[in-house]
Amino acid sequence: MRNVKEWLGLAHHDAQDAPAPTPAEDLPLNYARTLSWLSLVLILLTSLGLSFFMSNSARQTLLTKQEDFARLLADNLNHQIFRRFALPTILAHGRIALRQPSQYEHLSEVVGSVIHGLPVERLRIYDFSRLVAFSTNKEDLGRTGLAPEGLEDVLRGGPAQVEIISAIPDWQAPFNIPLARGTFVLRLLCPLRGEALEAGGDPPLMGALELTQDITGDYEQVLAFQGIIVVMCLLSSVILFALLLMLIHRSERVLAERMSRNRQLENELHSNEKLAGMGRVIASIAHEIRNPLGIIRSSAELLQRRTDKADDGTRRILDAIYDESVRLSQTVNDFLDYARPRQPRQDLVDVNLVLDQALAFLEGEWHRCGLRLERDTPPGLYLLGDKDLLYRAFYNILVNGQQAMNGPGVMHVSARHEDGNLILQFRDSGPGIDEAILPNLLDPFFTTKDGGTGLGLPIVQSIIVSHGGQLRLDNAPEGGAVVTVTLPAAPPDRDGESGETSPEAAPKETA
């Protein structure tokens, strides 16, 4: 028998040695995290590149617009200065002499009427001696050394020159908003020409015109537009990455759950295969030893009755033979019950009556051990199930509690309705359950008792699960072990249909 139990115990050890569920970090989707980070970097670089390209295009468009405006204004100034100042002055005075206040004021009026209301910061006219002949700032008149580079080419009739003058580097501008006035200035240097006096002739060159515009405000708007583009690109990239990461995490979680479920199914299949083999072995064992064991048991019982006058040694031997035959018979029954569980009937069962029968059977032994019962089970506890199987489950739980207390103690039995279920609790006043072995108590063939089969609680669990319930083992906060049984309650229309009657009020305390 011992060899048989050792062979059957392989099912339990194989289940314990089964590989643990794969953690989320080792899942095949782990590469997706690296891919997500690479995608984030790629999206950020692409977004930044696109944003800078768009902002630079906008800035270039602004500068081109400002240059075109400056050139158009310079052409208008050339026309107005020649028509309204140069030509009348030459006709009236024979030559242009801006040192004369009247001529200077006349030119100033012409220039002022043209640039009035326009964003012109400063206007200068250089003569051929590189002196400032006219300026909107009178302090510049007659000064040398103010001529910009390229003035020589312009005075020789070269093309107009446009330049952006910035007080700070371009890369610092976004970090200095709002920008101070004059931070970015556009300067146009072009020839000051008149109009051809004869058809087909060349227009006379009268000097060089320097036009300065403050474009800081427009440049600031471009920088703000650039900042909005960059922020929106970064924000959209982060949102896209967060969605991608969330999708990956969800996929990992779903994959982990499926892998765990698959492993659980594999373990159950493995266990079922073991149980099938165990059933075949047990059937063979039962066939081989059950009948001889019954003969030994009945023979020992018959000899016990016929040996009233036998000596004590003979009586002890017969008692030992009878007790061991009973124990072996119970062991065979345990194996059969676990290997070939019976499908429960669906009768209406009064839980109080089942508890009454189990407690009545144990009452005498509990009285001798000094055990006390505290019971709080209200009437009306009905469920659909098999009365005999439930009796065995409750009986095993009560016996386990008795063995755990191993002497005087208190067994508290309570029951209640909760969310369509019956919740039964069996709490003893024993030392409780060692936390190290608590997860293994429902494993088949696991036992801490000498001579135990380790099938008592697994059979109880099999019975409870076959009734659609759950069995939970734990330690009570006030001490001792607590066994919680959750079973589906009978539908309301079936309550009270049982032909059996339960007590009106269960006893709160019995010896």
mmCIF file of C-alpha atoms in Angstrom, residues 29-236:
data_model
loop_
_atom_site.group_PDB
_atom_site.id
_atom_site.type_symbol
_atom_site.label_atom_id
_atom_site.label_comp_id
_atom_site.label_asym_id
_atom_site.label_seq_id
_atom_site.Cartn_x
_atom_site.Cartn_y
_atom_site.Cartn_z
ATOM 1 C CA LEU A 29 6.312 40.992 -26.910
ATOM 2 C CA ASN A 30 9.383 42.244 -25.081
ATOM 3 C CA TYR A 31 10.876 43.295 -28.420
ATOM 4 C CA ALA A 32 7.860 45.542 -28.922
ATOM 5 C CA ARG A 33 9.007 47.780 -26.073
ATOM 6 C CA THR A 34 12.325 48.371 -27.805
ATOM 7 C CA LEU A 35 10.441 48.983 -31.024
ATOM 8 C CA SER A 36 8.166 51.473 -29.264
ATOM 9 C CA TRP A 37 11.120 53.446 -27.885
ATOM 10 C CA LEU A 38 12.801 53.438 -31.281
ATOM 11 C CA SER A 39 9.551 54.608 -32.820
ATOM 12 C CA LEU A 40 9.354 57.407 -30.243
ATOM 13 C CA VAL A 41 12.873 58.586 -31.132
ATOM 14 C CA LEU A 42 12.069 58.347 -34.844
ATOM 15 C CA ILE A 43 8.782 60.234 -34.408
ATOM 16 C CA LEU A 44 10.460 62.930 -32.330
ATOM 17 C CA LEU A 45 13.278 63.410 -34.823
ATOM 18 C CA THR A 46 10.845 63.444 -37.725
ATOM 19 C CA SER A 47 8.531 65.869 -35.930
ATOM 20 C CA LEU A 48 11.369 68.194 -34.970
ATOM 21 C CA GLY A 49 12.772 68.107 -38.498
ATOM 22 C CA LEU A 50 9.361 68.791 -39.988
ATOM 23 C CA SER A 51 8.624 71.574 -37.506
ATOM 24 C CA PHE A 52 11.947 73.316 -38.165
ATOM 25 C CA PHE A 53 11.470 72.940 -41.895
ATOM 26 C CA MET A 54 8.004 74.495 -41.684
ATOM 27 C CA SER A 55 9.115 77.280 -39.369
ATOM 28 C CA ASN A 56 12.162 78.070 -41.505
ATOM 29 C CA SER A 57 9.959 78.159 -44.565
ATOM 30 C CA ALA A 58 7.654 80.587 -42.778
ATOM 31 C CA ARG A 59 10.609 82.729 -41.711
ATOM 32 C CA GLN A 60 12.017 82.721 -45.209
ATOM 33 C CA THR A 61 8.613 83.707 -46.572
ATOM 34 C CA LEU A 62 8.465 86.588 -44.083
ATOM 35 C CA LEU A 63 11.947 87.800 -44.991
ATOM 36 C CA THR A 64 11.170 87.589 -48.698
ATOM 37 C CA LYS A 65 7.998 89.554 -48.108
ATOM 38 C CA GLN A 66 9.901 92.213 -46.154
ATOM 39 C CA GLU A 67 12.606 92.409 -48.838
ATOM 40 C CA ASP A 68 10.009 92.820 -51.571
ATOM 41 C CA PHE A 69 8.314 95.519 -49.535
ATOM 42 C CA ALA A 70 11.641 97.327 -48.990
ATOM 43 C CA ARG A 71 12.483 97.188 -52.705
ATOM 44 C CA LEU A 72 9.034 98.478 -53.633
ATOM 45 C CA LEU A 73 9.379 101.288 -51.082
ATOM 46 C CA ALA A 74 12.849 102.141 -52.441
ATOM 47 C CA ASP A 75 11.485 102.341 -55.995
ATOM 48 C CA ASN A 76 8.692 104.597 -54.811
ATOM 49 C CA LEU A 77 11.180 106.810 -52.946
ATOM 50 C CA ASN A 78 13.356 107.063 -56.053
ATOM 51 C CA HIS A 79 10.381 108.132 -58.126
ATOM 52 C CA GLN A 80 9.015 110.593 -55.556
ATOM 53 C CA ILE A 81 12.410 112.138 -54.741
ATOM 54 C CA PHE A 82 13.205 112.682 -58.419
ATOM 55 C CA ARG A 83 9.759 113.965 -59.400
ATOM 56 C CA ARG A 84 8.933 116.039 -56.357
ATOM 57 C CA PHE A 85 12.356 117.185 -55.217
ATOM 58 C CA ALA A 86 15.289 116.690 -57.603
ATOM 59 C CA LEU A 87 13.662 117.916 -60.803
ATOM 60 C CA PRO A 88 11.925 120.992 -59.295
ATOM 61 C CA THR A 89 15.040 121.917 -57.338
ATOM 62 C CA ILE A 90 17.291 121.740 -60.413
ATOM 63 C CA LEU A 91 14.838 123.798 -62.441
ATOM 64 C CA ALA A 92 14.542 126.386 -59.676
ATOM 65 C CA HIS A 93 18.126 126.562 -58.376
ATOM 66 C CA GLY A 94 20.217 124.956 -61.081
ATOM 67 C CA ARG A 95 21.684 122.381 -58.701
ATOM 68 C CA ILE A 96 20.933 120.373 -55.565
ATOM 69 C CA ALA A 97 22.521 121.658 -52.350
ATOM 70 C CA LEU A 98 21.068 119.913 -49.325
ATOM 71 C CA ARG A 99 23.132 122.088 -47.029
ATOM 72 C CA GLN A 100 20.612 124.791 -47.756
ATOM 73 C CA PRO A 101 17.858 124.483 -45.141
ATOM 74 C CA SER A 102 15.097 125.114 -47.678
ATOM 75 C CA GLN A 103 16.194 122.255 -49.910
ATOM 76 C CA TYR A 104 16.731 119.926 -46.964
ATOM 77 C CA GLU A 105 13.274 120.717 -45.558
ATOM 78 C CA HIS A 106 11.748 120.182 -48.984
ATOM 79 C CA LEU A 107 13.395 116.751 -49.309
ATOM 80 C CA SER A 108 12.415 115.917 -45.755
ATOM 81 C CA GLU A 109 8.762 116.673 -46.553
ATOM 82 C CA VAL A 110 8.851 114.495 -49.658
ATOM 83 C CA VAL A 111 10.487 111.577 -47.814
ATOM 84 C CA GLY A 112 8.170 111.960 -44.816
ATOM 85 C CA SER A 113 5.066 111.872 -46.988
ATOM 86 C CA VAL A 114 6.227 108.627 -48.562
ATOM 87 C CA ILE A 115 7.312 106.719 -45.429
ATOM 88 C CA HIS A 116 4.650 108.117 -43.124
ATOM 89 C CA GLY A 117 2.910 105.246 -41.276
ATOM 90 C CA LEU A 118 5.343 102.662 -42.621
ATOM 91 C CA PRO A 119 7.708 100.601 -40.398
ATOM 92 C CA VAL A 120 10.804 102.521 -41.502
ATOM 93 C CA GLU A 121 13.398 102.816 -38.752
ATOM 94 C CA ARG A 122 15.891 105.084 -40.583
ATOM 95 C CA LEU A 123 16.548 106.459 -44.088
ATOM 96 C CA ARG A 124 19.885 107.809 -45.321
ATOM 97 C CA ILE A 125 21.111 109.173 -48.632
ATOM 98 C CA TYR A 126 24.832 108.993 -49.404
ATOM 99 C CA ASP A 127 26.514 111.214 -51.983
ATOM 100 C CA PHE A 128 29.470 110.217 -54.110
ATOM 101 C CA SER A 129 31.928 111.361 -51.436
ATOM 102 C CA ARG A 130 30.487 108.721 -49.015
ATOM 103 C CA LEU A 131 29.052 111.413 -46.777
ATOM 104 C CA VAL A 132 25.551 111.298 -45.346
ATOM 105 C CA ALA A 133 23.739 113.891 -47.472
ATOM 106 C CA PHE A 134 20.321 113.234 -45.943
ATOM 107 C CA SER A 135 19.035 111.287 -42.952
ATOM 108 C CA THR A 136 15.831 111.078 -40.973
ATOM 109 C CA ASN A 137 18.162 111.527 -38.010
ATOM 110 C CA LYS A 138 19.790 114.984 -38.424
ATOM 111 C CA GLU A 139 22.712 113.981 -36.213
ATOM 112 C CA ASP A 140 23.985 111.783 -39.048
ATOM 113 C CA LEU A 141 24.265 114.651 -41.576
ATOM 114 C CA GLY A 142 27.732 115.182 -42.965
ATOM 115 C CA ARG A 143 29.244 112.290 -41.068
ATOM 116 C CA THR A 144 31.660 109.796 -42.552
ATOM 117 C CA GLY A 145 32.264 106.212 -41.490
ATOM 118 C CA LEU A 146 28.553 105.373 -41.419
ATOM 119 C CA ALA A 147 28.550 103.886 -44.883
ATOM 120 C CA PRO A 148 27.828 100.136 -44.884
ATOM 121 C CA GLU A 149 29.840 97.573 -46.803
ATOM 122 C CA GLY A 150 28.922 97.388 -50.452
ATOM 123 C CA LEU A 151 28.332 101.135 -50.790
ATOM 124 C CA GLU A 152 31.053 101.347 -53.460
ATOM 125 C CA ASP A 153 29.285 98.856 -55.701
ATOM 126 C CA VAL A 154 25.967 100.609 -55.263
ATOM 127 C CA LEU A 155 27.446 104.025 -56.126
ATOM 128 C CA ARG A 156 28.837 102.495 -59.307
ATOM 129 C CA GLY A 157 25.318 101.452 -60.263
ATOM 130 C CA GLY A 158 25.432 97.893 -58.872
ATOM 131 C CA PRO A 159 22.336 95.961 -57.768
ATOM 132 C CA ALA A 160 20.501 96.562 -54.505
ATOM 133 C CA GLN A 161 21.762 94.736 -51.423
ATOM 134 C CA VAL A 162 19.566 93.330 -48.643
ATOM 135 C CA GLU A 163 20.916 92.320 -45.226
ATOM 136 C CA ILE A 164 19.365 91.103 -41.935
ATOM 137 C CA ILE A 165 21.120 92.576 -38.926
ATOM 138 C CA SER A 166 20.479 90.767 -35.622
ATOM 139 C CA ALA A 167 21.590 91.843 -32.166
ATOM 140 C CA ILE A 168 21.633 88.214 -30.900
ATOM 141 C CA PRO A 169 22.307 84.836 -32.575
ATOM 142 C CA ASP A 170 19.292 83.249 -34.213
ATOM 143 C CA TRP A 171 19.348 80.201 -31.915
ATOM 144 C CA GLN A 172 19.037 82.421 -28.828
ATOM 145 C CA ALA A 173 15.987 84.271 -30.124
ATOM 146 C CA PRO A 174 13.368 81.652 -29.032
ATOM 147 C CA PHE A 175 14.701 81.856 -25.472
ATOM 148 C CA ASN A 176 14.523 85.675 -25.290
ATOM 149 C CA ILE A 177 10.868 86.268 -26.180
ATOM 150 C CA PRO A 178 9.621 88.973 -25.947
ATOM 151 C CA LEU A 179 12.407 90.452 -28.039
ATOM 152 C CA ALA A 180 13.651 94.004 -27.494
ATOM 153 C CA ARG A 181 12.972 96.603 -30.183
ATOM 154 C CA GLY A 182 15.641 96.622 -32.875
ATOM 155 C CA THR A 183 16.768 93.036 -32.243
ATOM 156 C CA PHE A 184 16.206 92.141 -35.902
ATOM 157 C CA VAL A 185 16.618 94.825 -38.549
ATOM 158 C CA LEU A 186 16.357 94.619 -42.345
ATOM 159 C CA ARG A 187 18.661 96.974 -44.250
ATOM 160 C CA LEU A 188 18.306 97.745 -47.970
ATOM 161 C CA LEU A 189 21.090 99.548 -49.817
ATOM 162 C CA CYS A 190 20.224 100.519 -53.391
ATOM 163 C CA PRO A 191 21.170 103.159 -55.985
ATOM 164 C CA LEU A 192 19.251 106.457 -55.856
ATOM 165 C CA ARG A 193 18.310 107.021 -59.486
ATOM 166 C CA GLY A 194 16.267 109.537 -61.306
ATOM 167 C CA GLU A 195 14.312 109.030 -64.482
ATOM 168 C CA ALA A 196 15.704 109.148 -67.995
ATOM 169 C CA LEU A 197 15.155 112.603 -69.523
ATOM 170 C CA GLU A 198 15.300 111.172 -73.030
ATOM 171 C CA ALA A 199 13.687 108.083 -74.421
ATOM 172 C CA GLY A 200 16.097 105.171 -74.330
ATOM 173 C CA GLY A 201 18.573 107.037 -72.143
ATOM 174 C CA ASP A 202 20.039 105.837 -68.864
ATOM 175 C CA PRO A 203 18.470 107.202 -65.657
ATOM 176 C CA PRO A 204 20.859 109.501 -63.828
ATOM 177 C CA LEU A 205 22.556 108.144 -60.658
ATOM 178 C CA MET A 206 22.152 110.662 -57.813
ATOM 179 C CA GLY A 207 23.686 108.679 -54.920
ATOM 180 C CA ALA A 208 22.868 105.688 -52.707
ATOM 181 C CA LEU A 209 19.740 105.114 -50.607
ATOM 182 C CA GLU A 210 19.919 103.167 -47.308
ATOM 183 C CA LEU A 211 16.578 102.031 -45.917
ATOM 184 C CA THR A 212 16.374 100.357 -42.471
ATOM 185 C CA GLN A 213 13.262 98.536 -41.173
ATOM 186 C CA ASP A 214 12.697 97.025 -37.705
ATOM 187 C CA ILE A 215 11.237 93.541 -38.319
ATOM 188 C CA THR A 216 11.511 92.360 -34.695
ATOM 189 C CA GLY A 217 7.731 92.126 -34.269
ATOM 190 C CA ASP A 218 7.249 90.029 -37.390
ATOM 191 C CA TYR A 219 10.230 87.873 -36.483
ATOM 192 C CA GLU A 220 8.752 87.332 -33.034
ATOM 193 C CA GLN A 221 5.488 86.110 -34.587
ATOM 194 C CA VAL A 222 7.477 83.654 -36.718
ATOM 195 C CA LEU A 223 9.236 82.361 -33.617
ATOM 196 C CA ALA A 224 5.890 81.954 -31.836
ATOM 197 C CA PHE A 225 4.541 80.069 -34.845
ATOM 198 C CA GLN A 226 7.651 77.903 -34.822
ATOM 199 C CA GLY A 227 7.199 77.189 -31.096
ATOM 200 C CA ILE A 228 3.564 76.199 -31.615
ATOM 201 C CA ILE A 229 4.559 73.792 -34.396
ATOM 202 C CA VAL A 230 7.318 72.220 -32.287
ATOM 203 C CA VAL A 231 5.100 71.873 -29.208
ATOM 204 C CA MET A 232 2.218 70.388 -31.182
ATOM 205 C CA CYS A 233 4.540 67.935 -32.942
ATOM 206 C CA LEU A 234 6.111 66.883 -29.647
ATOM 207 C CA LEU A 235 2.727 66.606 -27.961
ATOM 208 C CA SER A 236 1.289 64.507 -30.776
#
